[in-house]
C-alpha positions as a Python dict, from the first residue, in 0.01 Angstrom:
ca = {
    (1, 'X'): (0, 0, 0),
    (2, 'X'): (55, -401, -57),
    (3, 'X'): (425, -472, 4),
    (4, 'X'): (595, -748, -257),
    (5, 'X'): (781, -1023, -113),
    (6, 'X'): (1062, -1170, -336),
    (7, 'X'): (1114, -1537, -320),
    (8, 'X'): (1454, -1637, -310),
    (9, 'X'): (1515, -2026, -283),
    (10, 'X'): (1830, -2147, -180),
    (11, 'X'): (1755, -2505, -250),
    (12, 'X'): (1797, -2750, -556),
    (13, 'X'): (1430, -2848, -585),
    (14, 'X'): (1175, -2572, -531),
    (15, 'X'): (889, -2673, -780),
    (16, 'X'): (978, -2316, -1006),
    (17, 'X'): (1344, -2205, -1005),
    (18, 'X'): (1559, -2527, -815),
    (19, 'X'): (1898, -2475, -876),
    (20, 'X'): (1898, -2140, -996),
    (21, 'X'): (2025, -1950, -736),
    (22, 'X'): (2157, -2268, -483),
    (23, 'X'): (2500, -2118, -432),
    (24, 'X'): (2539, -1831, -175),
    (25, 'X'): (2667, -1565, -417),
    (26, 'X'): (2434, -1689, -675),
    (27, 'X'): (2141, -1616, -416),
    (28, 'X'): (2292, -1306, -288),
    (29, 'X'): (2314, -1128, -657),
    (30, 'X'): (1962, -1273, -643),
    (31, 'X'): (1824, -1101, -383),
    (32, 'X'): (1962, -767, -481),
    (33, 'X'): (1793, -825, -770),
    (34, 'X'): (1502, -855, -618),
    (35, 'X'): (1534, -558, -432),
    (36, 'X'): (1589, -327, -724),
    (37, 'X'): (1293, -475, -911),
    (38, 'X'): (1099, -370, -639),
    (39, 'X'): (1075, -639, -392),
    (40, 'X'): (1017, -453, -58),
    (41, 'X'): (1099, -752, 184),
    (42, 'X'): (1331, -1045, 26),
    (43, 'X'): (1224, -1422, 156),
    (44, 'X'): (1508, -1658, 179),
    (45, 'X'): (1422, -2031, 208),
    (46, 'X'): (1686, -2316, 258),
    (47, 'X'): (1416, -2635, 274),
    (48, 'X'): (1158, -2664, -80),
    (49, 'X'): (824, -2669, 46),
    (50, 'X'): (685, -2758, -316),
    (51, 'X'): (458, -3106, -322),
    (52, 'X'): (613, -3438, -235),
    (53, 'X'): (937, -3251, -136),
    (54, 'X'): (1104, -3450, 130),
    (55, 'X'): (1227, -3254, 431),
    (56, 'X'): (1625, -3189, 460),
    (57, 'X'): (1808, -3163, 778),
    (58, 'X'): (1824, -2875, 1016),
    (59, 'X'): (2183, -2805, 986),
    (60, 'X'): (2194, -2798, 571),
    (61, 'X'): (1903, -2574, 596),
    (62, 'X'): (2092, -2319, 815),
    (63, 'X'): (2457, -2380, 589),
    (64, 'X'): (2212, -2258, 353),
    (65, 'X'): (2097, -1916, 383),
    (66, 'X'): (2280, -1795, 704),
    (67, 'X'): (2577, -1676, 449),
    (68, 'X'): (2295, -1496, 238),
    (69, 'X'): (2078, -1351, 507),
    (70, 'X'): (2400, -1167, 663),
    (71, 'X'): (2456, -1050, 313),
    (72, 'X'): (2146, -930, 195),
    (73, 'X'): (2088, -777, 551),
    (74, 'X'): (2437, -628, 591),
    (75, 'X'): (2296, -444, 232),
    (76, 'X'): (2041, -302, 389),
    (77, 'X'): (1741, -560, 323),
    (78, 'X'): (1483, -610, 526),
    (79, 'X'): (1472, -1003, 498),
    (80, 'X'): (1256, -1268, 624),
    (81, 'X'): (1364, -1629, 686),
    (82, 'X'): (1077, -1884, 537),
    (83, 'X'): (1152, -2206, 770),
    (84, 'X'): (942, -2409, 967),
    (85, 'X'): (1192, -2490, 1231),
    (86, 'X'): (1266, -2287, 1513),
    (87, 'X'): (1676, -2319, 1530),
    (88, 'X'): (1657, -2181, 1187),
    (89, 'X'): (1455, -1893, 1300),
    (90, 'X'): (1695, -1809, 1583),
    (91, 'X'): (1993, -1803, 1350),
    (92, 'X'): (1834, -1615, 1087),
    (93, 'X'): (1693, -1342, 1322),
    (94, 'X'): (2067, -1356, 1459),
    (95, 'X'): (2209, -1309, 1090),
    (96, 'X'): (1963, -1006, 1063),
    (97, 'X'): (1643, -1094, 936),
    (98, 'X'): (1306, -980, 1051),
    (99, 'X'): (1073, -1156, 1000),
    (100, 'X'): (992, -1546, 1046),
    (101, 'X'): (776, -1666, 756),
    (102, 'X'): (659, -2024, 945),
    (103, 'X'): (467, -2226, 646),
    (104, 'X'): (329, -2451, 893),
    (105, 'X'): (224, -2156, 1145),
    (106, 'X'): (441, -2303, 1417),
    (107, 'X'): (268, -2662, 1406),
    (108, 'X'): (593, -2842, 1254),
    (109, 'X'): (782, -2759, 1561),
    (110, 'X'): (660, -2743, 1910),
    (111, 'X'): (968, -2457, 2049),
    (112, 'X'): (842, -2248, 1732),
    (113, 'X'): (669, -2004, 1919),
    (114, 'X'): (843, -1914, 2198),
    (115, 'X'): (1153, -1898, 2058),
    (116, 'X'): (974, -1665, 1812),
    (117, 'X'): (803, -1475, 2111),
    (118, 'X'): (1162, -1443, 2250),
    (119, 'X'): (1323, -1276, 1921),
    (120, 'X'): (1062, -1018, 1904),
    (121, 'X'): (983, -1036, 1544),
    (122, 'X'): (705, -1035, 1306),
    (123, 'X'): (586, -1414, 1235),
    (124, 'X'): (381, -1488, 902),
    (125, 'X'): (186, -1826, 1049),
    (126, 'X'): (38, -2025, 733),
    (127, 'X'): (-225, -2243, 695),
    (128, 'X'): (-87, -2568, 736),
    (129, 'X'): (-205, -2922, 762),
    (130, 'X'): (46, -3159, 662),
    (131, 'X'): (421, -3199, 514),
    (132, 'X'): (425, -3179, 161),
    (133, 'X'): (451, -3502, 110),
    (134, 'X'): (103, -3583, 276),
    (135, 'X'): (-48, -3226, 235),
    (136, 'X'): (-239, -3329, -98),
    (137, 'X'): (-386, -3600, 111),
    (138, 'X'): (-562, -3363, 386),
    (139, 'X'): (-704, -3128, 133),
    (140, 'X'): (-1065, -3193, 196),
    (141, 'X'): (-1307, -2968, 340),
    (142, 'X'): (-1684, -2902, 395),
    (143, 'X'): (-1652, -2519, 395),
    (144, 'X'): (-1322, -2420, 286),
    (145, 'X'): (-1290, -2071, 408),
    (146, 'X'): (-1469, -2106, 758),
    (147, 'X'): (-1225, -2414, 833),
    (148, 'X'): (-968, -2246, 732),
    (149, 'X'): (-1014, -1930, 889),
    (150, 'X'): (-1106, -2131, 1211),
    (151, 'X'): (-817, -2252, 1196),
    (152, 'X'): (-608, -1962, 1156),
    (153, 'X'): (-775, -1825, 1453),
    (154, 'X'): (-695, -2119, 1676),
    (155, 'X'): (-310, -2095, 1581),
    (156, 'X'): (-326, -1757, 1716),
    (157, 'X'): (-477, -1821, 2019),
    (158, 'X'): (-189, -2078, 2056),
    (159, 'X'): (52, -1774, 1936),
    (160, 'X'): (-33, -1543, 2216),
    (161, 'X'): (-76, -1788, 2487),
    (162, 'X'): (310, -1872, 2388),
    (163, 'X'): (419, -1457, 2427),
    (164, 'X'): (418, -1393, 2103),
    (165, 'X'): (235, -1038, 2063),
    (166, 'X'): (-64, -985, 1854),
    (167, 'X'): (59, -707, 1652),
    (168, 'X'): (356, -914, 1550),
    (169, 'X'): (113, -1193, 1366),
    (170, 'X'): (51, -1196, 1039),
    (171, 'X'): (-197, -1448, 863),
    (172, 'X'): (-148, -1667, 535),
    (173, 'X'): (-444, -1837, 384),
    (174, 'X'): (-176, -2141, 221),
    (175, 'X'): (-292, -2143, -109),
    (176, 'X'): (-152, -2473, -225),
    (177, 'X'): (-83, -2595, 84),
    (178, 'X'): (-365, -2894, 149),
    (179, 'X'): (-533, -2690, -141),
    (180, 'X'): (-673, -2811, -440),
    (181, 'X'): (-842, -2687, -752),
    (182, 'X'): (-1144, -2402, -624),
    (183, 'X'): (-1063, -2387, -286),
    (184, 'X'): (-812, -2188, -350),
    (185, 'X'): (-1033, -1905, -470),
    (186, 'X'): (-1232, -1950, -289),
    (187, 'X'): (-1023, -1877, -55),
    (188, 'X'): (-879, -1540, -241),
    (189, 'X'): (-1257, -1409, -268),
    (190, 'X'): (-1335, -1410, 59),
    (191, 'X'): (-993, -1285, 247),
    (192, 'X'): (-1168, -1033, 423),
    (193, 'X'): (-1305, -1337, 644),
    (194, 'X'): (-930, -1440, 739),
    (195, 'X'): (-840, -1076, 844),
    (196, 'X'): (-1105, -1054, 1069),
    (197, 'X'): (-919, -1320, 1278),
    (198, 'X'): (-603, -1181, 1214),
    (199, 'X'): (-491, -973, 1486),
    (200, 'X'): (-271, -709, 1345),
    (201, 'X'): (-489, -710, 1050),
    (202, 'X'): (-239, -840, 805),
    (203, 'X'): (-274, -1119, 531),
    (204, 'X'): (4, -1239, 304),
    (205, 'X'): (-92, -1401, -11),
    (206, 'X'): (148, -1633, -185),
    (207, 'X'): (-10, -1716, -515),
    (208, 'X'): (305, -1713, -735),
    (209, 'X'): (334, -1980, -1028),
    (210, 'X'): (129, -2204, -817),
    (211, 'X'): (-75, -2502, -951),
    (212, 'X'): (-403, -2363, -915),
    (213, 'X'): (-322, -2114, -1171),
    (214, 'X'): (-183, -2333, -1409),
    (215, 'X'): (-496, -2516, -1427),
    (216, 'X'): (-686, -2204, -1477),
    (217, 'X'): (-479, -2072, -1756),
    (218, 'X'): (-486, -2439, -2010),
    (219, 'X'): (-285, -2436, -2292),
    (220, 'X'): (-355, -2692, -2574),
    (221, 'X'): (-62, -2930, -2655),
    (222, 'X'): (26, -2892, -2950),
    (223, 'X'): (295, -3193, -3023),
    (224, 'X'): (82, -3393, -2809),
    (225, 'X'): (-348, -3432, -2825),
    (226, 'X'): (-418, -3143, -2845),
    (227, 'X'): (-594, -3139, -2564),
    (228, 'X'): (-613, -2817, -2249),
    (229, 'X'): (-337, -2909, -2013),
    (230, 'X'): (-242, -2697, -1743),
    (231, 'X'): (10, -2441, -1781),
    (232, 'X'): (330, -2527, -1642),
    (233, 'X'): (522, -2312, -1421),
    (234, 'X'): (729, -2097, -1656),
    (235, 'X'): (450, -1915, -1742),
    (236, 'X'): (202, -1883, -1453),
    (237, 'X'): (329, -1507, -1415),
    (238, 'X'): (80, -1321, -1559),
    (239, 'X'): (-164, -1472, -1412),
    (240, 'X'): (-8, -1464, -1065),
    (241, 'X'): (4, -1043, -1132),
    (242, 'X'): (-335, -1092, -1198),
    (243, 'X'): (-389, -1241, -824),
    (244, 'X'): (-167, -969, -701),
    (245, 'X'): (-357, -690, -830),
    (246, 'X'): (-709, -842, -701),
    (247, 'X'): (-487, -886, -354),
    (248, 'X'): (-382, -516, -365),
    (249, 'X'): (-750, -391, -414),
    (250, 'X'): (-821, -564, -145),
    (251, 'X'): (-549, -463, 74),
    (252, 'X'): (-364, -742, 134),
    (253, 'X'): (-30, -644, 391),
    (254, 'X'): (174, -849, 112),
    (255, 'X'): (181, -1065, -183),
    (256, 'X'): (472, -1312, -182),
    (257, 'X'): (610, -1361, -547),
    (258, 'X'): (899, -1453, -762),
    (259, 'X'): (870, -1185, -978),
    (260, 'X'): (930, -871, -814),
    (261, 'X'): (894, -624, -1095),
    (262, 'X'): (524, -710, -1279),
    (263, 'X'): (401, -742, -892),
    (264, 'X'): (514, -371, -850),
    (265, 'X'): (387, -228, -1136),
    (266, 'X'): (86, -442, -1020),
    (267, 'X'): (63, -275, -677),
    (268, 'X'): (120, 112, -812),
    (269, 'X'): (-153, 64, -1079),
    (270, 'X'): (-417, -1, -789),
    (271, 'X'): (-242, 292, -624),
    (272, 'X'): (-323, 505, -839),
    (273, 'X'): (-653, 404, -959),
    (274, 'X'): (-740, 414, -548),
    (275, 'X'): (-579, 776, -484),
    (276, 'X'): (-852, 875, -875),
    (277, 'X'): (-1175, 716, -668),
    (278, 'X'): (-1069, 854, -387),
    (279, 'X'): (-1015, 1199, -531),
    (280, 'X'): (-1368, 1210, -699),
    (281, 'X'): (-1523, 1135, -374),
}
């Protein structure tokens, strides 16, 4: 069954919820939130990866969610560290998290990978082109989904050669990232071409409140033109359980989200529609 990934950003300027939960205890009560909505793995991020966010340095990014991580771990969480740089990783796996959720699928920093082959954990390795404030910039392509997949494949044939084991690698498609307008479903209706270079056989999907969506769902302006604009952020999350349920039929390893709850009622639906079909069979 899909797992749900909570988002939990410890930073004052993620494009959906900045601020809200920047102070350690604020992001702690967070993440046990989380958790009892549902969330079955709880990302913690320290550096906004949202577009035109400008990068901040390593050792704020660490001040940042170390004191959370030990938390949410000491409460029994499994927890994943979403950083691209590979002190961070070391710390975090230190602190107790599990997992290494690498946006730029160990491209952003050249130790990445073996320190991540050292520490023995599960790495989620994105599709990744740029820094956000460039990405928008390299978000051309001929043929979305083979590049894209090609080039997933050779980031995990740079993986391995580094030690990192096969099993361990999961695959993100970076919807968003160097993404825009119909590549990104593009990109979501043909997954099934990304986890065939996958090696464990595990995708994670992080859809949630993202731009594409917004310009799917227009809403007119009403103390404006009138005219469709896209929706903004605040309320992108129906359509991002939308996304998660197509990603569960499909059996996506994860959905990354921010809200915990509708994705889990999202994932048990399929459940249980699978376990009827499969019972008439």
């Amino acid at each position: 069954m899909t797992l749900v990934m909570g988002i939990l950003n410890v930073t004052p300027d993620s494009f959906s919820d900045g601020g809200r939960w920047h102070a350690a205890d604020a992001a702690v009560a967070k993440g046990l939130e989380l958790a009892r909505e549902g969330a079955d793995i709880v990302d913690v991020g320290g550096e906004s990866t949202r577009p035109g966010a400008e990068r901040v340095e390593p050792g704020e990014e660490v001040s940042r969610v170390l004191p959370v991580i030990e938390a949410l771990a000491g409460e029994g969480l499994t927890v994943s560290i979403d950083t691209m740089r590979a002190r961070t990783a070391r710390a975090a796996v230190d602190a107790g998290a599990r997992i290494v959720n690498d946006v730029s699928g160990g491209l952003a920093d050249a130790d990445m990978a073996r320190i991540v082959a050292e520490l023995e954990c599960d790495y989620v390795a994105m599709h990744w082109r740029a820094h956000s404030t460039r990405m928008d910039a390299q978000a051309h392509y001929g043929d979305v989904v083979s590049e894209v997949r090609d080039e997933l494949a050779a980031r995990v044939d740079a993986l391995v050669a580094a030690g990192i084991e096969p099993a361990r690698i999961v695959l993100d498609p970076g919807l968003g990232f160097s993404k825009v307008g119909t590549s990104n479903w593009e990109l979501l209706a043909h997954l099934e071409q990304l986890r065939a270079v996958a090696p464990s056989g595990r995708i994670l999907v992080g859809a949630s409140r993202k731009r594409f969506l917004g310009a799917t769902i227009t809403r007119d302006d009403r103390e404006g033109d009138g005219q469709a604009k896209p929706a903004p952020a605040r309320i992108r999350d129906h359509a991002t359980t939308a996304v998660t349920t197509m990603c569960a039929q499909q059996g996506v390893w994860a959905v990354r989200v921010h809200d915990a709850s509708a994705a889990r009622d999202a994932v048990q639906v399929v459940s249980a529609w699978q376990n009827a079909r499969e019972g008439q069979r």
